[in-house]
Short mmCIF file of C-alpha atoms in Angstrom, two decimals:
data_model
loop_
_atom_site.label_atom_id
_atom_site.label_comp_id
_atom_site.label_asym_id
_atom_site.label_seq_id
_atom_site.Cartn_x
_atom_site.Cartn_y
_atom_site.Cartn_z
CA UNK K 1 -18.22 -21.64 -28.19
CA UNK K 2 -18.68 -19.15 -25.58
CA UNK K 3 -17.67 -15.68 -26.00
CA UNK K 4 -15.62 -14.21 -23.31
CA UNK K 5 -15.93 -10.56 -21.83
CA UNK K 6 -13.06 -9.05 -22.90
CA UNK K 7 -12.65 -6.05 -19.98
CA UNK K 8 -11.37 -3.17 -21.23
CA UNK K 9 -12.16 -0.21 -19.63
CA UNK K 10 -10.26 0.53 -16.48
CA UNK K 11 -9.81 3.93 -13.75
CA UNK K 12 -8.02 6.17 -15.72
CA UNK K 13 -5.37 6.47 -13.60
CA UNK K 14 -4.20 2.93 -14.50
CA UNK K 15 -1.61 3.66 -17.75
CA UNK K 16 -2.32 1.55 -19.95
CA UNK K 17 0.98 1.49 -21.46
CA UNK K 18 2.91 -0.04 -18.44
CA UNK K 19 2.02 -3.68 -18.05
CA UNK K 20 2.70 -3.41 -14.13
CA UNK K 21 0.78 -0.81 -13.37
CA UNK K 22 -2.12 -2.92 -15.61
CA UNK K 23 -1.58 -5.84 -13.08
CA UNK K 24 -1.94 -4.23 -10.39
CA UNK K 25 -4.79 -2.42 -11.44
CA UNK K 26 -6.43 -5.82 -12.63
CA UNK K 27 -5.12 -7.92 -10.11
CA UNK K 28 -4.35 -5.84 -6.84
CA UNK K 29 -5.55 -2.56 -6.29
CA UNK K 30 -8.88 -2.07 -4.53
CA UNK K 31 -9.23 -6.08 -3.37
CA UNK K 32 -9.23 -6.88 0.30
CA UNK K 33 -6.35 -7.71 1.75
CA UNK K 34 -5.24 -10.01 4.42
CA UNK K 35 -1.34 -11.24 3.72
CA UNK K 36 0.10 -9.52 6.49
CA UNK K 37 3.61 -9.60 4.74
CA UNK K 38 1.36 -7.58 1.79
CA UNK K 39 -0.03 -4.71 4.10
CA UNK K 40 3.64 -4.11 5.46
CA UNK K 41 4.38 -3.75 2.43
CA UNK K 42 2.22 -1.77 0.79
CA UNK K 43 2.27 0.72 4.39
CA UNK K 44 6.07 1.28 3.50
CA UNK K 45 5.67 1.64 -0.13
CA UNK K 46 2.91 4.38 -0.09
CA UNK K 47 4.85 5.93 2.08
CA UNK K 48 7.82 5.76 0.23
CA UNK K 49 5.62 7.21 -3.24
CA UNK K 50 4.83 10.57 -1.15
CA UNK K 51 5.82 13.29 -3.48
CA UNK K 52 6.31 10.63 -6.34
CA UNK K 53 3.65 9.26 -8.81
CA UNK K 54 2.63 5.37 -7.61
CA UNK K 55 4.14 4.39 -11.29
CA UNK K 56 7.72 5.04 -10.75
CA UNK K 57 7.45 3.22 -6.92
CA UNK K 58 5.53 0.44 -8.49
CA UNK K 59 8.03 0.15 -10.89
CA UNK K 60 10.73 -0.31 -8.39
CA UNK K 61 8.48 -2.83 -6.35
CA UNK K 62 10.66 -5.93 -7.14
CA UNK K 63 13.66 -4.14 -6.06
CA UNK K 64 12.28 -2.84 -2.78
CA UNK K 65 11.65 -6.47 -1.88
CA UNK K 66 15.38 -7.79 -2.71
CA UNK K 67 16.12 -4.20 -0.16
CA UNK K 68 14.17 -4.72 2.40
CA UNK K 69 14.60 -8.76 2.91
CA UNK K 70 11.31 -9.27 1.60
CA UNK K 71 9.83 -6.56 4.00
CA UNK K 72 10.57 -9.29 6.94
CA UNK K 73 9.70 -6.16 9.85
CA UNK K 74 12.10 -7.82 12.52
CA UNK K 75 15.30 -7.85 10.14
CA UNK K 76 14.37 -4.02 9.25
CA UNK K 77 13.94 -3.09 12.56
CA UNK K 78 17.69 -4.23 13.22
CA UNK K 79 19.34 -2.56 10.08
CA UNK K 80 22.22 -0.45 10.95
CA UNK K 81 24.16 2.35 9.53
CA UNK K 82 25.74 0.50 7.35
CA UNK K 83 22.75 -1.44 6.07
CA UNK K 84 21.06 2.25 5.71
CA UNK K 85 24.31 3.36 3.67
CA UNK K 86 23.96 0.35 1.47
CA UNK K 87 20.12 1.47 0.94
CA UNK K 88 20.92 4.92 0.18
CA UNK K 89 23.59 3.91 -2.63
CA UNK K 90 20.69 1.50 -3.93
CA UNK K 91 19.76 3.15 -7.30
CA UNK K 92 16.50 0.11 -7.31
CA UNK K 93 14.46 2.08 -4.74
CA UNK K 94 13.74 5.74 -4.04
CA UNK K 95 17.37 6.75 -2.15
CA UNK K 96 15.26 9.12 0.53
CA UNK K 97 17.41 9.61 3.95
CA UNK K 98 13.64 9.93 5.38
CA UNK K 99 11.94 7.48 3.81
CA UNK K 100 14.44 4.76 4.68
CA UNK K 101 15.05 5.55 8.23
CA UNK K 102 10.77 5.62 8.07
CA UNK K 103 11.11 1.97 6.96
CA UNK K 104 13.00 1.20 9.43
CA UNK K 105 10.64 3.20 12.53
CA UNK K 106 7.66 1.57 10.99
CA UNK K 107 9.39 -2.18 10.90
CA UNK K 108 9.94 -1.44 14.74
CA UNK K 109 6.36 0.21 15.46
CA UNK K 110 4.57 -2.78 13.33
CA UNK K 111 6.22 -4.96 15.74
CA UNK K 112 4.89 -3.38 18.71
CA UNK K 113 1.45 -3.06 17.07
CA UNK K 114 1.28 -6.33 16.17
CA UNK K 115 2.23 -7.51 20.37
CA UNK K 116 -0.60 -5.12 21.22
CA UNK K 117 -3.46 -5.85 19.21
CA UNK K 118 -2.36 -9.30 16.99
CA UNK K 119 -1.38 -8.32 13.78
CA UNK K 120 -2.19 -5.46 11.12
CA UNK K 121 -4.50 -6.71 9.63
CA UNK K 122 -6.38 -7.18 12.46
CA UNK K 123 -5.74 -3.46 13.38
CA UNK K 124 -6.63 -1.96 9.98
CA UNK K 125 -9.96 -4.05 9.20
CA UNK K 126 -11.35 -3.45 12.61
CA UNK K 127 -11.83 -0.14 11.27
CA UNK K 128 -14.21 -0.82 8.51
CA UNK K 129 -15.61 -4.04 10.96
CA UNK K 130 -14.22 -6.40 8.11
CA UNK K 131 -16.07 -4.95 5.23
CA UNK K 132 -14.51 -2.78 2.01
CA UNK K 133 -15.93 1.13 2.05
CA UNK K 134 -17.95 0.89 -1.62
CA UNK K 135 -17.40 4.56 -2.97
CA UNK K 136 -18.02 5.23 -6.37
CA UNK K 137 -14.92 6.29 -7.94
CA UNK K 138 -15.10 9.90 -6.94
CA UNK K 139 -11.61 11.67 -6.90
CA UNK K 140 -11.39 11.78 -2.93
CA UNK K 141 -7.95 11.99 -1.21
CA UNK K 142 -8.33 12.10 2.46
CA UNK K 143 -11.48 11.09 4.66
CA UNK K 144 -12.22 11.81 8.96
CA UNK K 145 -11.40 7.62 8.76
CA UNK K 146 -7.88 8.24 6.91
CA UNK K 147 -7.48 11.11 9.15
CA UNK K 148 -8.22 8.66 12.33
CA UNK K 149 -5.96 5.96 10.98
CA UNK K 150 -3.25 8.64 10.50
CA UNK K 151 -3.55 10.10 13.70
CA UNK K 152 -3.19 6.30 15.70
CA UNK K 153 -0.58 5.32 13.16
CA UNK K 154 1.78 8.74 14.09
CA UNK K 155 1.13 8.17 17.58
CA UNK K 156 2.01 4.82 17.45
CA UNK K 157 5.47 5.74 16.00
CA UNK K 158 4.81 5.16 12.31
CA UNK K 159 6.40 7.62 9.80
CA UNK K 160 5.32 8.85 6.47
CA UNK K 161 1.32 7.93 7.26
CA UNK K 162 -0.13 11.19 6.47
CA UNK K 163 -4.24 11.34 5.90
CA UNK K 164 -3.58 11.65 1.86
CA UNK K 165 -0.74 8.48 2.11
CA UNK K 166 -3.24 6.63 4.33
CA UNK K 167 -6.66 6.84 2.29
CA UNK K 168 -4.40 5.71 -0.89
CA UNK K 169 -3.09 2.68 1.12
CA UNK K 170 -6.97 1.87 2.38
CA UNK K 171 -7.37 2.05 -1.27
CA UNK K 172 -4.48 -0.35 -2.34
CA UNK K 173 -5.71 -2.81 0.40
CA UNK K 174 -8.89 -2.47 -0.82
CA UNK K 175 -10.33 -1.26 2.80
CA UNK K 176 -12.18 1.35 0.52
CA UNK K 177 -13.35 -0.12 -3.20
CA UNK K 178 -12.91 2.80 -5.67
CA UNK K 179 -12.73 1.22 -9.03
CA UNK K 180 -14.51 4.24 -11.52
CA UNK K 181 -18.25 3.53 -11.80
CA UNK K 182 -17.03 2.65 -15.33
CA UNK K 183 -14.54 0.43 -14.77
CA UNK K 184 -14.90 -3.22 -15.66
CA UNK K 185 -13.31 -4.15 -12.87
CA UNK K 186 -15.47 -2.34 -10.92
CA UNK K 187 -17.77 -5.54 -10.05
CA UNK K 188 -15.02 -7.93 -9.93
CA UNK K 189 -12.79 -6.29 -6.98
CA UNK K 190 -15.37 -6.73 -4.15
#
């Protein structure tokens, strides 16, 4: 019988008492990306977390996605006031005036990214020419690429995409690979 490694050790930041936030560490965070549905997604929800801990926007994931018609950009970028209204009375996602009429700027400025240059995900990993950043798990919050990214993303009509919101999404997408050199999951993600 073989033995299995049993992985155990993980960032720190991943609480171990929320199985969610264990999943995603295990499963999500830090792994290249490509769904393009997935890196809408994720754009929207980092920027929704600003000024909130990832955990409680995590936990609300599933109801985000009922929201925001499974974060399908050209219905968002047609929601109304009344659509917004029903939003802000939503008590399954983070009831923000800003951050849901961001949603709804960054549906409409995906879809004029994506005419110009394709698709996100083109867009983002042209960046890093295809490849994940390696760091080594060092606490680091905003870089000159984040800052870059940030910069093209504002001017491109994209709300809540601030240089500290941006490296955590590049992180989340797993554009940069900073599993703790002690994580176990460290090897795995890349």
């Amino acid at each position: 019988m073989q033995n299995k490694l049993v992985k155990t050790k993980r960032c720190a930041w991943a609480n171990s008492a929320n199985p969610l936030y264990l999943d995603y560490h295990d499963n999500e965070w830090g792994r290249p990306c490509h769904d393009e549905n997935r890196l809408f997604e994720m754009l929207n929800l980092e920027g929704a977390q600003a000024g909130l801990s990832w955990e409680t926007v995590l936990n609300k994931r599933a109801s985000y996605r009922i929201a925001f018609d499974d974060w399908d950009a050209k219905k968002i970028a047609q929601y109304d006031a009344d659509k917004v209204a029903e939003l802000l009375a939503n008590p399954g996602i983070v009831r923000n005036r800003l951050k849901v009429a961001a949603t709804i700027s960054n549906a409409k400025a995906y879809l004029q990214l994506c005419e110009e240059v394709g698709s996100l995900d083109a867009y983002l990993w042209a960046y890093v020419d295809g490849k994940p950043i390696l760091n080594h798990g060092e606490r680091i919050v905003t870089t000159p690429l984040s800052d870059r990214i940030s910069k093209d993303l504002r001017q491109r009509g994209f709300k809540f995409v601030g240089s500290t919101i941006i490296y955590a999404y590049m992180q989340a997408i797993g554009m940069v690979h900073d599993h703790a050199a002690d994580c176990d999951w460290r090897q795995s993600a890349v």
